[in-house]
mmCIF file of C-alpha atoms in Angstrom:
data_model
loop_
_atom_site.group_PDB
_atom_site.id
_atom_site.type_symbol
_atom_site.label_atom_id
_atom_site.label_comp_id
_atom_site.label_asym_id
_atom_site.label_seq_id
_atom_site.Cartn_x
_atom_site.Cartn_y
_atom_site.Cartn_z
ATOM 1 C CA MET A 1 7.715 -11.216 -5.855
ATOM 2 C CA LEU A 2 5.104 -10.214 -3.303
ATOM 3 C CA ILE A 3 5.289 -6.733 -1.789
ATOM 4 C CA GLY A 4 2.827 -5.459 0.819
ATOM 5 C CA TYR A 5 1.584 -2.042 1.835
ATOM 6 C CA MET A 6 -0.448 -1.161 4.906
ATOM 7 C CA ARG A 7 -1.678 2.114 6.352
ATOM 8 C CA VAL A 8 -3.612 3.543 9.261
ATOM 9 C CA SER A 9 -4.958 7.078 9.221
ATOM 10 C CA LYS A 10 -4.124 8.056 12.774
ATOM 11 C CA ALA A 11 -0.676 8.079 14.320
ATOM 12 C CA ASP A 12 -2.033 8.566 17.856
ATOM 13 C CA GLY A 13 -2.162 4.824 18.608
ATOM 14 C CA SER A 14 -5.937 4.528 18.315
ATOM 15 C CA GLN A 15 -5.480 2.487 15.125
ATOM 16 C CA VAL A 16 -3.012 -0.352 14.703
ATOM 17 C CA LEU A 17 -1.559 -2.219 11.735
ATOM 18 C CA ASP A 18 -1.781 -5.706 13.295
ATOM 19 C CA LEU A 19 -4.730 -7.027 11.259
ATOM 20 C CA GLN A 20 -3.267 -5.780 7.992
ATOM 21 C CA LYS A 21 0.204 -7.115 8.795
ATOM 22 C CA ASP A 22 -1.139 -10.539 9.790
ATOM 23 C CA ALA A 23 -3.050 -10.781 6.495
ATOM 24 C CA LEU A 24 -0.007 -9.774 4.432
ATOM 25 C CA LEU A 25 2.226 -12.267 6.231
ATOM 26 C CA ALA A 26 -0.389 -15.023 5.837
ATOM 27 C CA ALA A 27 -0.543 -14.263 2.108
ATOM 28 C CA GLY A 28 3.183 -14.907 1.852
ATOM 29 C CA VAL A 29 4.663 -11.411 1.910
ATOM 30 C CA GLY A 30 8.036 -11.379 3.671
ATOM 31 C CA GLU A 31 8.247 -9.061 6.661
ATOM 32 C CA ASP A 32 11.119 -7.199 4.984
ATOM 33 C CA ARG A 33 8.864 -6.511 1.972
ATOM 34 C CA ILE A 34 6.039 -4.831 3.905
ATOM 35 C CA TYR A 35 5.840 -1.044 3.797
ATOM 36 C CA SER A 36 3.643 1.029 6.095
ATOM 37 C CA ASP A 37 2.456 4.508 7.003
ATOM 38 C CA ASN A 38 1.010 5.646 10.346
ATOM 39 C CA GLN A 39 -0.303 9.079 9.537
ATOM 40 C CA SER A 40 -3.088 11.030 8.013
ATOM 41 C CA GLY A 41 -2.663 12.725 4.685
ATOM 42 C CA SER A 42 -4.542 12.956 1.445
ATOM 43 C CA ARG A 43 -1.622 12.888 -0.963
ATOM 44 C CA HIS A 44 0.528 9.828 -1.546
ATOM 45 C CA ASP A 45 3.625 11.987 -1.884
ATOM 46 C CA ASN A 46 3.252 12.732 1.862
ATOM 47 C CA ARG A 47 3.459 9.032 2.742
ATOM 48 C CA PRO A 48 7.078 7.818 2.895
ATOM 49 C CA GLY A 49 6.080 4.156 3.256
ATOM 50 C CA LEU A 50 4.040 4.298 0.055
ATOM 51 C CA ILE A 51 6.795 6.156 -1.777
ATOM 52 C CA ASN A 52 9.339 3.486 -0.780
ATOM 53 C CA CYS A 53 6.882 0.728 -1.656
ATOM 54 C CA LEU A 54 6.293 2.122 -5.142
ATOM 55 C CA LYS A 55 10.053 2.504 -5.660
ATOM 56 C CA ALA A 56 10.608 -1.132 -4.655
ATOM 57 C CA LEU A 57 8.111 -2.480 -7.161
ATOM 58 C CA GLN A 58 9.465 -4.055 -10.320
ATOM 59 C CA PRO A 59 7.612 -5.249 -13.429
ATOM 60 C CA GLY A 60 5.840 -8.500 -12.658
ATOM 61 C CA ASN A 61 5.701 -7.955 -8.877
ATOM 62 C CA THR A 62 2.442 -8.322 -7.001
ATOM 63 C CA LEU A 63 1.474 -5.564 -4.592
ATOM 64 C CA LEU A 64 -0.794 -6.843 -1.831
ATOM 65 C CA ILE A 65 -2.963 -4.552 0.256
ATOM 66 C CA TRP A 66 -5.525 -5.267 2.981
ATOM 67 C CA LYS A 67 -8.280 -3.178 1.372
ATOM 68 C CA LEU A 68 -8.350 -0.823 -1.557
ATOM 69 C CA ASP A 69 -8.936 2.182 0.707
ATOM 70 C CA ARG A 70 -5.569 1.517 2.379
ATOM 71 C CA LEU A 71 -3.800 2.352 -0.886
ATOM 72 C CA GLY A 72 -5.514 5.633 -1.765
ATOM 73 C CA ARG A 73 -6.995 8.333 0.472
ATOM 74 C CA SER A 74 -9.358 9.596 -2.230
ATOM 75 C CA LEU A 75 -10.717 8.302 -5.511
ATOM 76 C CA LYS A 76 -8.425 10.647 -7.427
ATOM 77 C CA ASP A 77 -5.405 9.468 -5.420
ATOM 78 C CA LEU A 78 -6.360 5.821 -5.944
ATOM 79 C CA VAL A 79 -6.767 6.300 -9.695
ATOM 80 C CA ASN A 80 -3.390 8.031 -9.957
ATOM 81 C CA ILE A 81 -1.625 5.314 -7.968
ATOM 82 C CA THR A 82 -3.335 2.584 -10.000
ATOM 83 C CA LEU A 83 -2.246 4.237 -13.242
ATOM 84 C CA GLU A 84 1.301 4.418 -11.906
ATOM 85 C CA LEU A 85 1.179 0.716 -10.989
ATOM 86 C CA ASN A 86 -0.144 -0.217 -14.423
ATOM 87 C CA LEU A 87 2.878 1.435 -16.019
ATOM 88 C CA PHE A 88 4.976 -1.252 -14.311
ATOM 89 C CA TRP A 89 2.511 -4.100 -14.946
ATOM 90 C CA VAL A 90 1.991 -4.637 -11.249
ATOM 91 C CA TYR A 91 -1.045 -6.571 -10.053
ATOM 92 C CA SER A 92 -2.632 -5.385 -6.811
ATOM 93 C CA PRO A 93 -5.453 -7.567 -5.424
ATOM 94 C CA PRO A 94 -7.038 -6.558 -2.105
ATOM 95 C CA LEU A 95 -6.908 -9.221 0.614
ATOM 96 C CA ALA A 96 -10.228 -8.256 2.214
ATOM 97 C CA ALA A 97 -13.505 -7.220 0.658
#
């Protein structure tokens, strides 16, 4: 099953999720399986969309993201999330380079 996650850093409307959402939908992720966050924050435990996304993942699922930097706010955060995903055998390819 495909599950998508998207994030923008600013909740003031200066950044939008449209490009990320279009890419996830085009890749085959169902709209009801896309999780998002519209806020700044360096820790993934402060991002409810990411928390719900990680809870929804099951072994064998594929997590799709627009770019790797949309998943983690720092290298340490990204490593920790990736380790958590590997515990469930989830594959997470970025859609854009």
